[in-house]
Short mmCIF file of C-alpha atoms and ligand atoms in Angstrom, two decimals:
data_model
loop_
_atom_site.label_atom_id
_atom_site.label_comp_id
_atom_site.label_asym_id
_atom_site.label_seq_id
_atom_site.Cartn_x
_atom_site.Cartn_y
_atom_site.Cartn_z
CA UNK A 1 65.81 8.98 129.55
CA UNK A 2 62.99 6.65 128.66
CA UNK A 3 61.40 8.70 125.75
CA UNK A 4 64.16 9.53 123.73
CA UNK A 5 65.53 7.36 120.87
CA UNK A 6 68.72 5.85 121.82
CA UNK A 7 71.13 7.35 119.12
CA UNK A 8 73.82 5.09 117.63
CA UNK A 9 77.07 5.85 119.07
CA UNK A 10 79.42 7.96 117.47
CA UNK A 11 82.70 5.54 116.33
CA UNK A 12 85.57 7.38 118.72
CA UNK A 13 87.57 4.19 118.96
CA UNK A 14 91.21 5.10 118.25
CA UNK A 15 94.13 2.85 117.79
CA UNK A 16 96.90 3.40 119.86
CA UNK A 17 100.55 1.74 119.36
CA UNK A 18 101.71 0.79 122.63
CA UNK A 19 105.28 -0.87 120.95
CA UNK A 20 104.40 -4.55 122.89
CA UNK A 21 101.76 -6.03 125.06
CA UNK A 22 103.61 -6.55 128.06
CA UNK A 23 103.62 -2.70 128.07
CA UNK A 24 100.05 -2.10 127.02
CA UNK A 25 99.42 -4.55 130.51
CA UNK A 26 101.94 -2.75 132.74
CA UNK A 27 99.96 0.30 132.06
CA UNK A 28 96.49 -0.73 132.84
CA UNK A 29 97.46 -0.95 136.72
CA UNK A 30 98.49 3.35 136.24
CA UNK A 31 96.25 5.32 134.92
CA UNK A 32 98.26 8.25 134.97
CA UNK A 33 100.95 6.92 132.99
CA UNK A 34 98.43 5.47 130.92
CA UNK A 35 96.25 8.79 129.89
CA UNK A 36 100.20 10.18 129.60
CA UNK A 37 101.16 7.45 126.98
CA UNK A 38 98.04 8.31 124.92
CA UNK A 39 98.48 11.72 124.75
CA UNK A 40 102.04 11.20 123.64
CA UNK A 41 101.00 8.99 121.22
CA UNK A 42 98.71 12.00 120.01
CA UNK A 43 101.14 14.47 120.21
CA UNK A 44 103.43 12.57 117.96
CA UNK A 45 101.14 11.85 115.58
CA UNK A 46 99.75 15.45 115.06
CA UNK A 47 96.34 14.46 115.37
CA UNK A 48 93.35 15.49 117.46
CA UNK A 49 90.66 13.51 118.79
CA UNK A 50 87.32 14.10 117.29
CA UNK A 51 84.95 16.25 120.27
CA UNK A 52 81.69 17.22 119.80
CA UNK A 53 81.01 19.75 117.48
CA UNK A 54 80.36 22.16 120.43
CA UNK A 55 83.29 21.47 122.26
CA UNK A 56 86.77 23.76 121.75
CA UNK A 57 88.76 21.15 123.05
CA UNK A 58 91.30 21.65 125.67
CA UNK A 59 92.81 17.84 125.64
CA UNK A 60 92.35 17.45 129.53
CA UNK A 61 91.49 13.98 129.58
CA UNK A 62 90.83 11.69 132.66
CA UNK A 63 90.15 8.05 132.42
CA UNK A 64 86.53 7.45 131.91
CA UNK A 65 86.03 3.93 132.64
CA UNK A 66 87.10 0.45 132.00
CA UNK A 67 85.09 -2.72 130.81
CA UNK A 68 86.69 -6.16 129.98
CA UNK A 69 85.58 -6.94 126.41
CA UNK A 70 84.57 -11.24 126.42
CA UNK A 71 85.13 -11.51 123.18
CA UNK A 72 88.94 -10.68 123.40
CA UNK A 73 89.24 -13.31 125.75
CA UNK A 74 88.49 -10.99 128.64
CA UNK A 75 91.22 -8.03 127.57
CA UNK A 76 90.44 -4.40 128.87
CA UNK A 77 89.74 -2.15 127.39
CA UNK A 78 90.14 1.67 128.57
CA UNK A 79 88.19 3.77 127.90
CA UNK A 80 89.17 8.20 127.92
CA UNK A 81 86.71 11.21 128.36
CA UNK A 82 86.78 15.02 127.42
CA UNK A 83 86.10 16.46 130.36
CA UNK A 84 84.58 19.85 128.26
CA UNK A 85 82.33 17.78 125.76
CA UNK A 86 82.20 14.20 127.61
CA UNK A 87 82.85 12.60 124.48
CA UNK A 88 84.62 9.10 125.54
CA UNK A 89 86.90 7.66 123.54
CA UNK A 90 87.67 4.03 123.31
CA UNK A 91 91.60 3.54 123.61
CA UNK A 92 92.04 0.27 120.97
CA UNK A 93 95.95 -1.48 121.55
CA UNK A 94 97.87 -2.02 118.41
CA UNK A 95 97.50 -5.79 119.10
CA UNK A 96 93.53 -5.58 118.70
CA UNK A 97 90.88 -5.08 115.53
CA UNK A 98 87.81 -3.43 116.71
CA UNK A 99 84.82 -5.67 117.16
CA UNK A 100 87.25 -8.38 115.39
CA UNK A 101 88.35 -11.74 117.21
CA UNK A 102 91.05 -11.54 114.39
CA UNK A 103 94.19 -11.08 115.36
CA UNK A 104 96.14 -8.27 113.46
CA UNK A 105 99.01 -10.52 112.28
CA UNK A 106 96.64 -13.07 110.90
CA UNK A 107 94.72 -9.62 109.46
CA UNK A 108 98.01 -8.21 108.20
CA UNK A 109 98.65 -12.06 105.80
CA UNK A 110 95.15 -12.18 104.58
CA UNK A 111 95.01 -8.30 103.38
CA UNK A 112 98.49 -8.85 102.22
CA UNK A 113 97.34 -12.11 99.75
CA UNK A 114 93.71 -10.00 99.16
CA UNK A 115 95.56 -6.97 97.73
CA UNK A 116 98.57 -9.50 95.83
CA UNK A 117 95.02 -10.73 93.65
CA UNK A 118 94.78 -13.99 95.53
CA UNK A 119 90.88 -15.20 95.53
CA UNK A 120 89.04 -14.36 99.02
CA UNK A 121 88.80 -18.46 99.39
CA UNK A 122 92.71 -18.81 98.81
CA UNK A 123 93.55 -16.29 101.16
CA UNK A 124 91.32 -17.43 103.64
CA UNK A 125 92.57 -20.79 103.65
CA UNK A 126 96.15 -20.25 103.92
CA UNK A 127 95.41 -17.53 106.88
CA UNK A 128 92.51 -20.32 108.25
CA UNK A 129 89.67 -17.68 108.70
CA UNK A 130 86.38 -17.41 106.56
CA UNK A 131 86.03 -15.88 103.34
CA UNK A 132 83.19 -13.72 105.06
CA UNK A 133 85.16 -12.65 107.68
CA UNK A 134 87.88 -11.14 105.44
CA UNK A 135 85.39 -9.47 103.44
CA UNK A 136 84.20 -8.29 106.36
CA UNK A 137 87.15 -6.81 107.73
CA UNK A 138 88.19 -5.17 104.22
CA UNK A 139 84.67 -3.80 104.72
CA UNK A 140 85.36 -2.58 107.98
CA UNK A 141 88.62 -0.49 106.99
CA UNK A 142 86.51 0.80 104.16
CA UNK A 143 83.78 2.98 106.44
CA UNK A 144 86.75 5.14 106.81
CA UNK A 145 86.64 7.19 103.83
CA UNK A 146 89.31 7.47 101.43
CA UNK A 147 89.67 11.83 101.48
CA UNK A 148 89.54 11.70 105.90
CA UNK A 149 92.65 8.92 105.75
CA UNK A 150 94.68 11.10 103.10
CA UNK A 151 94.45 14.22 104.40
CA UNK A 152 95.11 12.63 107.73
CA UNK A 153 98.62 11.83 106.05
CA UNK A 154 98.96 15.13 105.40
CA UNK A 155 98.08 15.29 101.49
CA UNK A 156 96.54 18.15 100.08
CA UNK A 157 93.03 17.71 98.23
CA UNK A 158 94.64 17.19 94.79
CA UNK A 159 94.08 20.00 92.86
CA UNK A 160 94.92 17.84 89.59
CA UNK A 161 93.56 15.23 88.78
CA UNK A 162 92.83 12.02 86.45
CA UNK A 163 89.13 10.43 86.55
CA UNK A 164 86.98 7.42 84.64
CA UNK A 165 85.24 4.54 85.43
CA UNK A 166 86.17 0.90 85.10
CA UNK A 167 83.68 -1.42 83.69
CA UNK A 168 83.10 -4.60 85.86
CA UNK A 169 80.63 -6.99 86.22
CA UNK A 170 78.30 -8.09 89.72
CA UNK A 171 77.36 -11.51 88.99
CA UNK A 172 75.97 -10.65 85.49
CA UNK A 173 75.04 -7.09 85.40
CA UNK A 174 77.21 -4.52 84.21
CA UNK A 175 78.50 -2.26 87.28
CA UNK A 176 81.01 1.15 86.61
CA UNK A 177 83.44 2.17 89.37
CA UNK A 178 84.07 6.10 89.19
CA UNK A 179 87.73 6.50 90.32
CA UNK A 180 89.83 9.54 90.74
CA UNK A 181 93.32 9.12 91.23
CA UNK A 182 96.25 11.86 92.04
CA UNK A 183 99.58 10.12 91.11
CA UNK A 184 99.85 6.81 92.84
CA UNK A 185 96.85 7.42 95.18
CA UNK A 186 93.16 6.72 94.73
CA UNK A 187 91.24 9.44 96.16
CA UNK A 188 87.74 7.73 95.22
CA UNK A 189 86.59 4.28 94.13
CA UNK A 190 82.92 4.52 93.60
CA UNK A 191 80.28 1.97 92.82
CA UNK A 192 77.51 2.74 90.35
CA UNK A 193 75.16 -0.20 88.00
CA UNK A 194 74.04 2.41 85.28
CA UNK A 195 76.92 4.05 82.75
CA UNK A 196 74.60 7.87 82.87
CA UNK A 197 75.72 10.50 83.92
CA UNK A 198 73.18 11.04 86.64
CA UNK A 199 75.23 7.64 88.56
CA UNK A 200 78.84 9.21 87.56
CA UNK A 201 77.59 12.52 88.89
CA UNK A 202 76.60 10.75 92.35
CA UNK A 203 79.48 9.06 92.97
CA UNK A 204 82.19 11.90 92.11
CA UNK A 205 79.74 13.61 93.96
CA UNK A 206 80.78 11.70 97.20
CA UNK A 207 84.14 12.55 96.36
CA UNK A 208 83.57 16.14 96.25
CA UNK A 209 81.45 16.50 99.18
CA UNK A 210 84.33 14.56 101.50
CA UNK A 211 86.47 17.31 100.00
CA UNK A 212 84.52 20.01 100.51
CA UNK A 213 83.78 19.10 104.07
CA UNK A 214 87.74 18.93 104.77
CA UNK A 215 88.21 22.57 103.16
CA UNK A 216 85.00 24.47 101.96
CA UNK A 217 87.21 26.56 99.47
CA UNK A 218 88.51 23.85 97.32
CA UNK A 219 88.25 24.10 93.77
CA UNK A 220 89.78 21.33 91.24
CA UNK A 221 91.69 22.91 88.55
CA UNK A 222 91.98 20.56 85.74
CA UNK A 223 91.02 17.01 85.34
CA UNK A 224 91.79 14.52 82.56
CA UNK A 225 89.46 12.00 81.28
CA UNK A 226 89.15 9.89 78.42
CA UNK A 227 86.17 11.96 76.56
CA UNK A 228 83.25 9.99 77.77
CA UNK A 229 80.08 11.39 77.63
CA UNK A 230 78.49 10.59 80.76
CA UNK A 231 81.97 11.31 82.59
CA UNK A 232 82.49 15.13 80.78
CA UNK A 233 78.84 15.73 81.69
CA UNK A 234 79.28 14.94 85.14
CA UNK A 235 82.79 16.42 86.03
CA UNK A 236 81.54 19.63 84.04
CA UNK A 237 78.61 19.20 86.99
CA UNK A 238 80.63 19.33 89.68
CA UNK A 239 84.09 20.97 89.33
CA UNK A 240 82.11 23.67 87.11
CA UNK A 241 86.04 25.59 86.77
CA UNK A 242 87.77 23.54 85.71
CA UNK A 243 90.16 22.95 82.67
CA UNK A 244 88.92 19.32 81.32
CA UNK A 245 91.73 17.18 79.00
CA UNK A 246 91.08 14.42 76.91
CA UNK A 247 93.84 11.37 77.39
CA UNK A 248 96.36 11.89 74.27
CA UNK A 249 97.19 8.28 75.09
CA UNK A 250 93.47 7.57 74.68
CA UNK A 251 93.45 9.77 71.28
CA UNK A 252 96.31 7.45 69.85
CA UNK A 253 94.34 4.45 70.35
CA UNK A 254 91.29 5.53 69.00
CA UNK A 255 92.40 7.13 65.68
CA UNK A 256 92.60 3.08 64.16
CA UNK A 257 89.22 2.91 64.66
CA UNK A 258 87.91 6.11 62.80
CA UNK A 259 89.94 4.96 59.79
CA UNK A 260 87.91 2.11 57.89
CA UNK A 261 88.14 0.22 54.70
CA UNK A 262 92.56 0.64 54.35
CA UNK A 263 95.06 -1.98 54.36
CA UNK A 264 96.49 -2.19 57.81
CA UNK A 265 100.23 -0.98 56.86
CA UNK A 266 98.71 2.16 55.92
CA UNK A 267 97.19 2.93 59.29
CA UNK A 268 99.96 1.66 61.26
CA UNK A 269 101.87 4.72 59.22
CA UNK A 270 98.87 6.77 60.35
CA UNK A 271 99.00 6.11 63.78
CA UNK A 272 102.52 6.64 64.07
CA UNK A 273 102.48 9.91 62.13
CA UNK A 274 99.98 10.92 64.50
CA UNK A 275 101.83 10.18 67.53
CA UNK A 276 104.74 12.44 66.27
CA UNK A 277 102.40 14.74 65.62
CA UNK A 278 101.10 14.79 69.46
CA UNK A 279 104.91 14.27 71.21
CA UNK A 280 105.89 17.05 68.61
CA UNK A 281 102.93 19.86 69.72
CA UNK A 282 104.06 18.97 73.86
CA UNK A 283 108.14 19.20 73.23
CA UNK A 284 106.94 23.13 72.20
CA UNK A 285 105.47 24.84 75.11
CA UNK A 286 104.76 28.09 74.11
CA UNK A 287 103.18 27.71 71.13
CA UNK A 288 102.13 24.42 71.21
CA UNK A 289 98.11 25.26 71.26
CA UNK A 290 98.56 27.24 68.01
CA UNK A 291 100.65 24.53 66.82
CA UNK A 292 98.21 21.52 67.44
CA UNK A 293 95.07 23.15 65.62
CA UNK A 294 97.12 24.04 62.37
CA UNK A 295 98.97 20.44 62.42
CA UNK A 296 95.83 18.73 63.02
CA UNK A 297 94.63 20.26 59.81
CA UNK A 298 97.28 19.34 58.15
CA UNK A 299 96.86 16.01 59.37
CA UNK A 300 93.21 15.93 57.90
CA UNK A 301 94.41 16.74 54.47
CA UNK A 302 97.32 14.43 54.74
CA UNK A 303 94.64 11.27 55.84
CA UNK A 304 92.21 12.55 52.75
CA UNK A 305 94.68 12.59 50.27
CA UNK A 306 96.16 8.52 51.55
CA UNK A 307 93.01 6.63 52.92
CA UNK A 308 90.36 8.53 50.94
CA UNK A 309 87.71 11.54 51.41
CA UNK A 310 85.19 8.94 53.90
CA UNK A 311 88.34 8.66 56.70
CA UNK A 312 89.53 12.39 56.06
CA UNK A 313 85.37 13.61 57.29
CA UNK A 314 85.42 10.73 59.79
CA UNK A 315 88.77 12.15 61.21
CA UNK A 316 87.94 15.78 60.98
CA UNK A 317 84.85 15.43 63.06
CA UNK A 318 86.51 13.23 65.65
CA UNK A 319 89.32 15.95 65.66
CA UNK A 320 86.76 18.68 65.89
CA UNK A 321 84.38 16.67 68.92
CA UNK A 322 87.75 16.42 70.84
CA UNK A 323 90.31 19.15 70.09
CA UNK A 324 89.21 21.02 73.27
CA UNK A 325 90.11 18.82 75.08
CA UNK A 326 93.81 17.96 74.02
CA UNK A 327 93.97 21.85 74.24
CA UNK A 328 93.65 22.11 77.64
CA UNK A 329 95.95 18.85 78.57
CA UNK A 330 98.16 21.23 76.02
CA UNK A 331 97.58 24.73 77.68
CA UNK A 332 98.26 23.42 81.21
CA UNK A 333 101.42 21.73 81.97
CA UNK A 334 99.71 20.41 85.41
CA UNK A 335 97.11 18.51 83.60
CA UNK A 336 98.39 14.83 83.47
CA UNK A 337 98.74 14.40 80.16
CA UNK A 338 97.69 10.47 79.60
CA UNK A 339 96.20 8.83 82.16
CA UNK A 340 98.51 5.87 82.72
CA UNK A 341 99.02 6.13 86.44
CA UNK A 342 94.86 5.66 86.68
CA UNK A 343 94.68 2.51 84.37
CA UNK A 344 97.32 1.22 86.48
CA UNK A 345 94.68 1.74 90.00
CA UNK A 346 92.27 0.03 87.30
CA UNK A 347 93.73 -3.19 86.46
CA UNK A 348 95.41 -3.61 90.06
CA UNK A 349 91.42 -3.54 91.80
CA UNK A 350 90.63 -5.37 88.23
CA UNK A 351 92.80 -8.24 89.61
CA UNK A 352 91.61 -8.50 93.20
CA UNK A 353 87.75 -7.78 91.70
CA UNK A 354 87.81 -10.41 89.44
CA UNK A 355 89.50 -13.03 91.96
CA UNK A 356 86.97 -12.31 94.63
CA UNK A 357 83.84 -13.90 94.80
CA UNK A 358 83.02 -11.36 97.73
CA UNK A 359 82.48 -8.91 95.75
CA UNK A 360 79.96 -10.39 93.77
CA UNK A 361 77.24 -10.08 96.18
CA UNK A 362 74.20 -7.68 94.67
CA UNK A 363 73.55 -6.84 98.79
CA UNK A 364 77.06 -6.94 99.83
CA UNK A 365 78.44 -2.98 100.94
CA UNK A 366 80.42 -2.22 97.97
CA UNK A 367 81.36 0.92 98.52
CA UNK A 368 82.94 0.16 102.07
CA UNK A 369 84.47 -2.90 100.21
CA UNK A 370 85.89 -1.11 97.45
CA UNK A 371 87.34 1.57 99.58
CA UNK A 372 88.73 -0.70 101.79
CA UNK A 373 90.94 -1.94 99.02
CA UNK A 374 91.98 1.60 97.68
CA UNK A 375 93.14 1.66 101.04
CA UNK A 376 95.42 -1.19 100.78
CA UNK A 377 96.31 -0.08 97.32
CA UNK A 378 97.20 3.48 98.91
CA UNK A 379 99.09 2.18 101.70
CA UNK A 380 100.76 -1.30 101.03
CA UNK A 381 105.02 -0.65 100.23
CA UNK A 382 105.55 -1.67 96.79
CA UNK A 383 107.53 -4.80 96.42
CA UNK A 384 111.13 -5.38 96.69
CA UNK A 385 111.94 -4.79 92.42
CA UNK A 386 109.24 -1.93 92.07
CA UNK A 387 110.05 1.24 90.91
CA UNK A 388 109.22 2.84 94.50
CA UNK A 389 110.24 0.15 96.08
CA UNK A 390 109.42 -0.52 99.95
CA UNK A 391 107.63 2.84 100.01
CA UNK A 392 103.85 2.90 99.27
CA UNK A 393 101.28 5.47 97.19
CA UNK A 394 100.93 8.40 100.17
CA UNK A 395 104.86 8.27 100.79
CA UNK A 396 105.49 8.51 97.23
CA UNK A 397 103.05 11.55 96.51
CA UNK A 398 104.74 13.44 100.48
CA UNK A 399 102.46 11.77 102.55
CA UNK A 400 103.43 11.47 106.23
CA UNK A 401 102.62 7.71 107.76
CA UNK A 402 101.82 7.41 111.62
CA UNK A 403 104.16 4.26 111.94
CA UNK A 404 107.06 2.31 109.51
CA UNK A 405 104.53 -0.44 109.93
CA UNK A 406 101.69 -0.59 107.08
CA UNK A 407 99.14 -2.36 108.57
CA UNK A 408 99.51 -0.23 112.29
CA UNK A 409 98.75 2.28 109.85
CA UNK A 410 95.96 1.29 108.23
CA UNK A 411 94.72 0.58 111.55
CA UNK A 412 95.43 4.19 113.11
CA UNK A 413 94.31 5.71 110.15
CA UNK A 414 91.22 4.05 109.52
CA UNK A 415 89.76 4.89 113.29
CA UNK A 416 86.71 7.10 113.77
CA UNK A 417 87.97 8.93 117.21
CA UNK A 418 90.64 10.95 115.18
CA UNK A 419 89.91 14.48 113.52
CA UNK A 420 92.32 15.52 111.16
CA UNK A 421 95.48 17.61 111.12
CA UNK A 422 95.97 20.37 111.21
CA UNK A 423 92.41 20.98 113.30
CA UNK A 424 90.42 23.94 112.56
CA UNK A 425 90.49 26.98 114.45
CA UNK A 426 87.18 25.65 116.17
CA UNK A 427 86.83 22.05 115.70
ZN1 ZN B 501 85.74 17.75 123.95
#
């Protein structure tokens, strides 16, 4: 077909775990066994191979064909075919990264010092590779995206959840990263240079579209953030439903600042008045949205009558801008209610950002970067004296893992040839 441009091949590699090489090996002289192995493999894991949109499956496979690959030192590689569709699928071993020289042990170290916070150059010395090529290969995890690898562990869309944007820097401009985080998982980890919310909308937008493609009925229900402008504006945008909380933790470190001009005894008794006042509206469910609009009043008149009539207006019309917004963490006990868990996410990529001189690149991928380390962050055990210890993010929130091994995981996960489970009716 001379005339028609030659379109870029859909990625249907999938990682298989074959438990050791010498087994991987013994199979390549039986195809039978072979094709049998995979399909076991599948069948375990739950998961279905990504056809062609046309095709309604069927899983008879036959081995397509076979190619030795020169730059794995002449392994083959086999390679599978739907009979219906004639999609072919490339069968990756455990042992091998695709189009990487780098073996997955040496991968496994360098990802495991990358997402620790050591610098790209540190852990590419101690693992002797290049600093490129591990920013590479974080890249190369990362064009998986993060809503296909959760739901492939078996997560629901959240339905919950906490949003906002850290501030970093790319060399010396000012650059935003729109997360949204469900418990101890990142869902998105977005890359924007302007603070408007035009950007935000953009890159929650990505977010919402991976969703929507995974279930065209989901609707978020309620979403804290910390009352930015440019964030309300664009959540409002694109979850148009649903409830939106302000942070009370946020709230408790911002009333210092509205009060001006006191001695600083007096607003440390402020502060901490107001924090009873908060724990004191949550400990009363029923009536605690009634409760919060007369005690904030109350609280006005109470700052009026100690730090003057200036702080009482300043407070009232802080109170006023963001009442709605405690409300709703108030009126829905499934809101989060501060969004501690999501600073957390922050200052863990904060540590790896700021350590790697990869990332500073104004025409490096970021987003593929990025979400290759909210992968690591989702899927890396927690150490030995951690809270969840030895378990990571998705297992902590019910997620199901292919493999007790993290980085086999990350390596199933992550590869294009797999549609998610449970498959729809007509994939
Ligand atoms: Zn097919």
């Amino acid at each position: 077909m001379p005339n028609t441009t030659r379109q870029t091949r859909k990625n249907r590699t999938i990682t298989v775990d074959f438990h050791n090489e010498a087994s991987y090996f013994q199979l390549l002289g039986d195809g039978k066994a072979f094709v049998e192995c995979v399909l076991a493999f599948l069948l375990a894991l739950g998961f279905q191979l990504a056809h062609k949109a046309t095709c309604r499956g069927g899983g008879c496979l036959t081995r397509h064909s076979h190619y030795a690959r020169v730059r794995l030192g002449g392994l083959t590689i086999w390679r599978i075919q739907c009979t219906t569709c004639r999609a072919v699928f490339t069968v990756l071993p455990h042992f091998v990264l695709r189009y990487r020289q780098m073996r997955p042990e040496v991968a496994r170290n360098a990802l495991l010092a990358t997402h620790g916070g050591l610098s790209l150059e540190w852990c590419a010395v101690i693992c002797n590779l290049s600093p490129m090529a591990l920013y590479r290969l974080v890249c190369a995890f990362g064009h998986q995206g993060l809503v296909t690898v959760l739901t492939r562990c078996g997560l629901p869309l959240p339905l919950y959840v906490l949003a906002d944007e850290k501030h970093s820097t790319c060399l010396t401009d000012k650059v935003y990263l729109p997360t949204i985080v469900r418990g101890r998982v990142i869902w998105h980890l977005g890359y924007t240079t302007e603070a408007s919310a035009v950007a935000f909308t953009q890159s929650y937008g990505e977010f919402q579209r991976a969703a929507s493609q995974q279930e065209p009925s989901y609707r978020v229900k309620g979403v804290l953030i910390d009352g930015f402008d440019s964030t309300t504006k664009s959540i409002r945008t694109l979850f148009p439903g649903a409830r939106l909380g302000f942070c009370l933790r946020h709230a408790l470190l911002k009333l210092p600042k509205k009060l001006v001009a006191i001695a600083s005894p007096l607003r440390k008794t402020l502060r901490t008045q107001f924090h009873t006042l908060l724990y004191r509206v949550r400990q009363r469910k029923g009536l605690r949205v009634f409760a919060l609009g007369q005690r904030l009043r109350h609280f006005v008149d109470h700052v009026t009558t100690t730090a003057g009539a200036a702080n009482g207006e300043r407070v009232r019309r802080w109170f006023q801008d963001k009442k709605a917004g405690w409300y709703a963490v108030l009126a829905d006990p499934q809101i989060p209610a501060t969004s501690t868990l999501l600073d957390q996410a922050h200052n863990a990529m904060d540590r790896k950002l700021f350590m790697m001189k990869g990332f500073h690149h104004p025409g490096g991928s970021q987003a593929a970067f990025l979400t290759g380390l909210a992968h690591l962050y989702n899927l890396i055990p927690y150490q030995r004296r951690a809270l969840n210890a030895g378990k990571c993010g998705v297992e902590v929130e019910g997620g199901r893992l292919p493999t007790a091994d993290w980085m086999l995981n990350l390596q199933i996960l992550t590869s294009g040839g797999y549609q998610g489970a449970p498959a729809p009716p007509y994939h």
